[in-house]
mmCIF file of C-alpha atoms in Angstrom:
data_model
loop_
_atom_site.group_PDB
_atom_site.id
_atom_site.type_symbol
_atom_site.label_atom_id
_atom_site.label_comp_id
_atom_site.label_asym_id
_atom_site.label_seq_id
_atom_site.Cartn_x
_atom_site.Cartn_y
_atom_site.Cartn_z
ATOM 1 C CA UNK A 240 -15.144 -6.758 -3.877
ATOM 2 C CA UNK A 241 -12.912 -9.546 -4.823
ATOM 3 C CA UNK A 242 -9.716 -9.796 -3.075
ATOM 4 C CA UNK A 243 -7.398 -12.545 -3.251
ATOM 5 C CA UNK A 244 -3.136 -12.741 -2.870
ATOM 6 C CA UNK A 245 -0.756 -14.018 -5.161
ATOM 7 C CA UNK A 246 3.499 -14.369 -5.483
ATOM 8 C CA UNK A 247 4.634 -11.817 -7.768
ATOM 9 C CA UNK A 248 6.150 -8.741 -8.563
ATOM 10 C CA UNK A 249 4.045 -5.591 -7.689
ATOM 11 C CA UNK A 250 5.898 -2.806 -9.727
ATOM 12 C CA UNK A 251 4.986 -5.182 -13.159
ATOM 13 C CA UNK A 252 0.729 -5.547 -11.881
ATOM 14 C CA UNK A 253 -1.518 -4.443 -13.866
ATOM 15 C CA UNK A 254 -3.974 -2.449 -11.841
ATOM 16 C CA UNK A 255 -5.188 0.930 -11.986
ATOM 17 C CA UNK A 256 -3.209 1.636 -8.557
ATOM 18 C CA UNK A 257 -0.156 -0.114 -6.421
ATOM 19 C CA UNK A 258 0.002 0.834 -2.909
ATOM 20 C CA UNK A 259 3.888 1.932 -2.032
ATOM 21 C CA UNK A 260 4.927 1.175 1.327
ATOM 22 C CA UNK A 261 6.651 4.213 1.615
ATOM 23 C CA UNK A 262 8.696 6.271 4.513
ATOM 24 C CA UNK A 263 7.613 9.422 5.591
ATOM 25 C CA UNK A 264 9.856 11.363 3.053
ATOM 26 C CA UNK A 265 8.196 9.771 -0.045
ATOM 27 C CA UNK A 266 12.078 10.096 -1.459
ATOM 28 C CA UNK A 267 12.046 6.575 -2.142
ATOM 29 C CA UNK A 268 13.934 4.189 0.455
ATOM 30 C CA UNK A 269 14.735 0.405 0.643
ATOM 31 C CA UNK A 270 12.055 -2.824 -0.129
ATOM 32 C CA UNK A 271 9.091 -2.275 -1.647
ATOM 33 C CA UNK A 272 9.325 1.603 -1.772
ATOM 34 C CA UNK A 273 12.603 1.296 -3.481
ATOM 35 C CA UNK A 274 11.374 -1.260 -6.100
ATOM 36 C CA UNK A 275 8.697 1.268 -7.331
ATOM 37 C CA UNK A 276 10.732 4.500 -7.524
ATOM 38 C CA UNK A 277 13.301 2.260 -9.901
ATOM 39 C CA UNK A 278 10.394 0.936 -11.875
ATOM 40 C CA UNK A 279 8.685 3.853 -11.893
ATOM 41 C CA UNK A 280 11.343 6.264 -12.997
ATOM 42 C CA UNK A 281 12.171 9.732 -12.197
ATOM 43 C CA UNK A 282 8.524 11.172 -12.432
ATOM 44 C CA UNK A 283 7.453 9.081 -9.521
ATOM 45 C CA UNK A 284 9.648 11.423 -7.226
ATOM 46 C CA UNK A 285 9.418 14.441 -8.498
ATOM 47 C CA UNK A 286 5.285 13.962 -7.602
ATOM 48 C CA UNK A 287 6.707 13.058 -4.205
ATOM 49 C CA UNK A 288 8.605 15.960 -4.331
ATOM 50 C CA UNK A 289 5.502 18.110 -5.276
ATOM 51 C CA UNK A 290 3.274 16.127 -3.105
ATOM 52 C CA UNK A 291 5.710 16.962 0.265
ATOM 53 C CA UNK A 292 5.595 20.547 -0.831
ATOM 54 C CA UNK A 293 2.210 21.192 -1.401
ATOM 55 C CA UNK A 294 0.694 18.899 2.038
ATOM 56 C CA UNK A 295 2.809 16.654 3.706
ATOM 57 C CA UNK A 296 5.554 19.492 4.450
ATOM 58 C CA UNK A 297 6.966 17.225 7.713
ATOM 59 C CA UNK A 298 6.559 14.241 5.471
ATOM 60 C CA UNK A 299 3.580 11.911 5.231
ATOM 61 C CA UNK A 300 2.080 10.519 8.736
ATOM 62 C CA UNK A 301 1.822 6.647 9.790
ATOM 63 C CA UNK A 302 -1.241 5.224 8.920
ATOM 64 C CA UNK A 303 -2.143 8.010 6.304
ATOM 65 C CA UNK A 304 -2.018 7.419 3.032
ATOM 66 C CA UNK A 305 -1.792 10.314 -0.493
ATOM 67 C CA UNK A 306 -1.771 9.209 -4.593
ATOM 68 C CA UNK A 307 1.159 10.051 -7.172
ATOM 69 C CA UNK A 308 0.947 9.199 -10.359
ATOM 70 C CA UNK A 309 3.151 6.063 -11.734
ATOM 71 C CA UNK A 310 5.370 7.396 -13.792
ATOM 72 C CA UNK A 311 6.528 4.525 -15.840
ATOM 73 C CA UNK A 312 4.487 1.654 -14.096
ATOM 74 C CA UNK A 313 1.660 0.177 -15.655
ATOM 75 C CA UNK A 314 -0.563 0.956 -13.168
ATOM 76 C CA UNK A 315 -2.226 4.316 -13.410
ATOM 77 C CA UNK A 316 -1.510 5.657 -10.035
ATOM 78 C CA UNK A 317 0.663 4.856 -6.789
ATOM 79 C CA UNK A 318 -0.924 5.419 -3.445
ATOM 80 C CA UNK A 319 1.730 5.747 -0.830
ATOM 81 C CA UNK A 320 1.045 4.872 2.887
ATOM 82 C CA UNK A 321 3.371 4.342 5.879
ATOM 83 C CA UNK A 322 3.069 1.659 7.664
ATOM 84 C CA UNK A 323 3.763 1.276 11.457
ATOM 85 C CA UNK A 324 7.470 0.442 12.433
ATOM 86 C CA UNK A 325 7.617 -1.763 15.623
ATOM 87 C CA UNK A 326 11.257 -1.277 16.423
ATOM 88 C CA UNK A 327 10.437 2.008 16.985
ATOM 89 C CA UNK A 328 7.366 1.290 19.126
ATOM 90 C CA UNK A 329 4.605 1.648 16.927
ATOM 91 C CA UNK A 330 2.903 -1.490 18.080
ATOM 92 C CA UNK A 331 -0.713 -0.585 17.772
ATOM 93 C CA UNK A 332 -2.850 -2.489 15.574
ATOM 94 C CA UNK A 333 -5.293 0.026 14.530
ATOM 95 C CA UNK A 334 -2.202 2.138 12.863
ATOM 96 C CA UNK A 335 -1.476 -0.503 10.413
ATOM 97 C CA UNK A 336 -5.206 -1.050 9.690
ATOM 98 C CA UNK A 337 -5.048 2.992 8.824
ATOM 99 C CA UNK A 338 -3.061 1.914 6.260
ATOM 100 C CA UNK A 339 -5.395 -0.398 4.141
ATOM 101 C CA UNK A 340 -8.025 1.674 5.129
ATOM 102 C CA UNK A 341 -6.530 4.991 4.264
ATOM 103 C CA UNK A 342 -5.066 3.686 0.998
ATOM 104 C CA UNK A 343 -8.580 2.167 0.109
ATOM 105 C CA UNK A 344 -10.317 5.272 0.796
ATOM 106 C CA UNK A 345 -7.686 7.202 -2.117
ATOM 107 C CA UNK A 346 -7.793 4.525 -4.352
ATOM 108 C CA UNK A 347 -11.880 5.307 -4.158
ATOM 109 C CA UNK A 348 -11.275 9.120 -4.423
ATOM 110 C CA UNK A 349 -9.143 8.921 -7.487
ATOM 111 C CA UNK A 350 -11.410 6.535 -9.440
ATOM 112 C CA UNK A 351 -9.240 3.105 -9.250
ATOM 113 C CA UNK A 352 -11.040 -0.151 -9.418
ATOM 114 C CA UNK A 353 -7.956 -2.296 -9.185
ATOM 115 C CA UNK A 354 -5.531 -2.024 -6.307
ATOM 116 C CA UNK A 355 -2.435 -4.009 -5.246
ATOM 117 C CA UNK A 356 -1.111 -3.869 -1.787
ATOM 118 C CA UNK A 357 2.056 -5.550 -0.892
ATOM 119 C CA UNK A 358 2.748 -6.822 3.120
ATOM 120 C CA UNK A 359 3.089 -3.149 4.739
ATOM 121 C CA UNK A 360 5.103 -3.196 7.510
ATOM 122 C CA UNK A 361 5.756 -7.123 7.654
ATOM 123 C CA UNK A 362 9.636 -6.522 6.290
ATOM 124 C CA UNK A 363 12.129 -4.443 8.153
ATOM 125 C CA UNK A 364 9.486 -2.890 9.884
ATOM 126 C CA UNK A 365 9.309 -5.554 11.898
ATOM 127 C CA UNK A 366 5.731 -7.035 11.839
ATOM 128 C CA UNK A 367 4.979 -9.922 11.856
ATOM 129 C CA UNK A 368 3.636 -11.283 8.303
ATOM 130 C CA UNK A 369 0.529 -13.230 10.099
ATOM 131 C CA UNK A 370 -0.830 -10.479 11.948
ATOM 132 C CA UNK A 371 -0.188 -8.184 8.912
ATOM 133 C CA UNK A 372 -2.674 -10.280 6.532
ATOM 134 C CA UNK A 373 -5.289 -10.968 9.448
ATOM 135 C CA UNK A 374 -4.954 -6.741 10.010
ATOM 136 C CA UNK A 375 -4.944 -6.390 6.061
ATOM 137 C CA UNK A 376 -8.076 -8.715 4.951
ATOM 138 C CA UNK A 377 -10.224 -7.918 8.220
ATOM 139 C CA UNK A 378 -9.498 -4.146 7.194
ATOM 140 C CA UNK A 379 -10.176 -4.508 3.400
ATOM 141 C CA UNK A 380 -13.671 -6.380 3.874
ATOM 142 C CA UNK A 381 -14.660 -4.182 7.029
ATOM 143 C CA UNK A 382 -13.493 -0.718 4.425
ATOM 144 C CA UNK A 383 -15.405 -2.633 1.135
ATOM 145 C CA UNK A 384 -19.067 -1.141 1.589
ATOM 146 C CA UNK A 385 -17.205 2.448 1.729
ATOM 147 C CA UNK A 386 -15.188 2.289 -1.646
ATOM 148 C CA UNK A 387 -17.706 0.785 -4.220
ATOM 149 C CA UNK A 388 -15.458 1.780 -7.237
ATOM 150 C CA UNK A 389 -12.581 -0.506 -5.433
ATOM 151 C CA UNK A 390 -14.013 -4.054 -6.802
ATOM 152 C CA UNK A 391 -10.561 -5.684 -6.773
ATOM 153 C CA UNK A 392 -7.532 -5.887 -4.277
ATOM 154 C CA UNK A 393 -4.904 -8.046 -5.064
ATOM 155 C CA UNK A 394 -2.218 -8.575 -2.196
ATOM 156 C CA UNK A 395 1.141 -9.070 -4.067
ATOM 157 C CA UNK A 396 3.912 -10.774 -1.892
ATOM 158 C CA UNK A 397 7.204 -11.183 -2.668
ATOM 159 C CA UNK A 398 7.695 -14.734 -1.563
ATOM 160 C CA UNK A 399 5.977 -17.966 -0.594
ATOM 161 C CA UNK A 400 6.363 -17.585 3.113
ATOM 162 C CA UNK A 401 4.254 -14.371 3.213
ATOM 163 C CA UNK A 402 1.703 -15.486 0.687
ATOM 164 C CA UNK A 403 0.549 -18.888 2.667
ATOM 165 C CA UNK A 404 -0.429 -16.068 5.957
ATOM 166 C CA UNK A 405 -2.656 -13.928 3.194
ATOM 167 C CA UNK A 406 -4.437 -16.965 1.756
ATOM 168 C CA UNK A 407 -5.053 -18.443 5.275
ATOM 169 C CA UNK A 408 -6.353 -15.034 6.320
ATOM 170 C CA UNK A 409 -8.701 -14.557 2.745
ATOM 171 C CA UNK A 410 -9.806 -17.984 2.924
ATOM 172 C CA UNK A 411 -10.894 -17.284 6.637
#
């Protein structure tokens, strides 16, 4: 599997799936989450709609992770996860490695080769962005040998600060 991080834009990649780094509701929200239901359009939530009402009835768990389709992205599917929040306590490492892991695991289950992860949790959720890309990459290469149709993961960060903790952590 290749993985690698770059500064960019993640609701314009062009990968067969972008992981959201969603709330619980999947109703769309602030950050990353919000970017994608804009750029997605108004399909995006009415899957997140369907998606609540058919499993996630009390909203979707931290550290699991489900698959919409796109709507209007170029990528073929999203794969929502929700990351840990430390203000509100959730502290433990092995939640926000669900994430990767989790998200990984759907990305393998609905075919996806290519799959773009922003920071989860490393913005208002309080993390912070070094331990996030140490948790991310260690997760992604330890979760590689379990989702052979995953060959690529990009990690897309928003700006340069991020970005130099992901390429310290690949290159590690």
């Amino acid at each position: 599997m290749q993985i690698r991080g770059h500064q960019g834009d993640i609701t314009t990649e062009r990968v067969d799936a972008v992981v959201n780094a969603a709330n619980s509701t999947l109703m769309g929200g602030g950050g990353v989450d919000g970017a994608l239901h804009r750029a997605a359009g108004p399909d995006l939530l009415e899957e997140c709609r369907r998606l609540r009402a058919a499993r996630w009835h009390e909203g979707l768990p931290v550290g699991e992770a489900a698959a919409t389709g796109a709507g209007r992205l170029p990528a073929r599917w999203v794969i929502h996860t929700v990351g840990p929040n430390r203000h509100l306590g959730q502290t433990d490492p092995d939640l926000l490695a669900s994430c990767f892991r989790r998200s990984l695991e759907v990305a393998h289950e609905v075919g996806a080769r290519s799959v773009a992860f922003p920071a989860i949790s490393a913005g208002v959720y309080g993390w912070d962005p070094a331990v996030v890309a140490g948790v991310a990459v260690e997760t992604v290469r330890a979760t590689a040998p379990d989702v052979p149709s995953v060959e690529e993961v990009r990690f897309v960060l928003f700006g340069p600060d991020v970005l130099v903790h992901f390429e310290r952590a690949i290159a590690g």
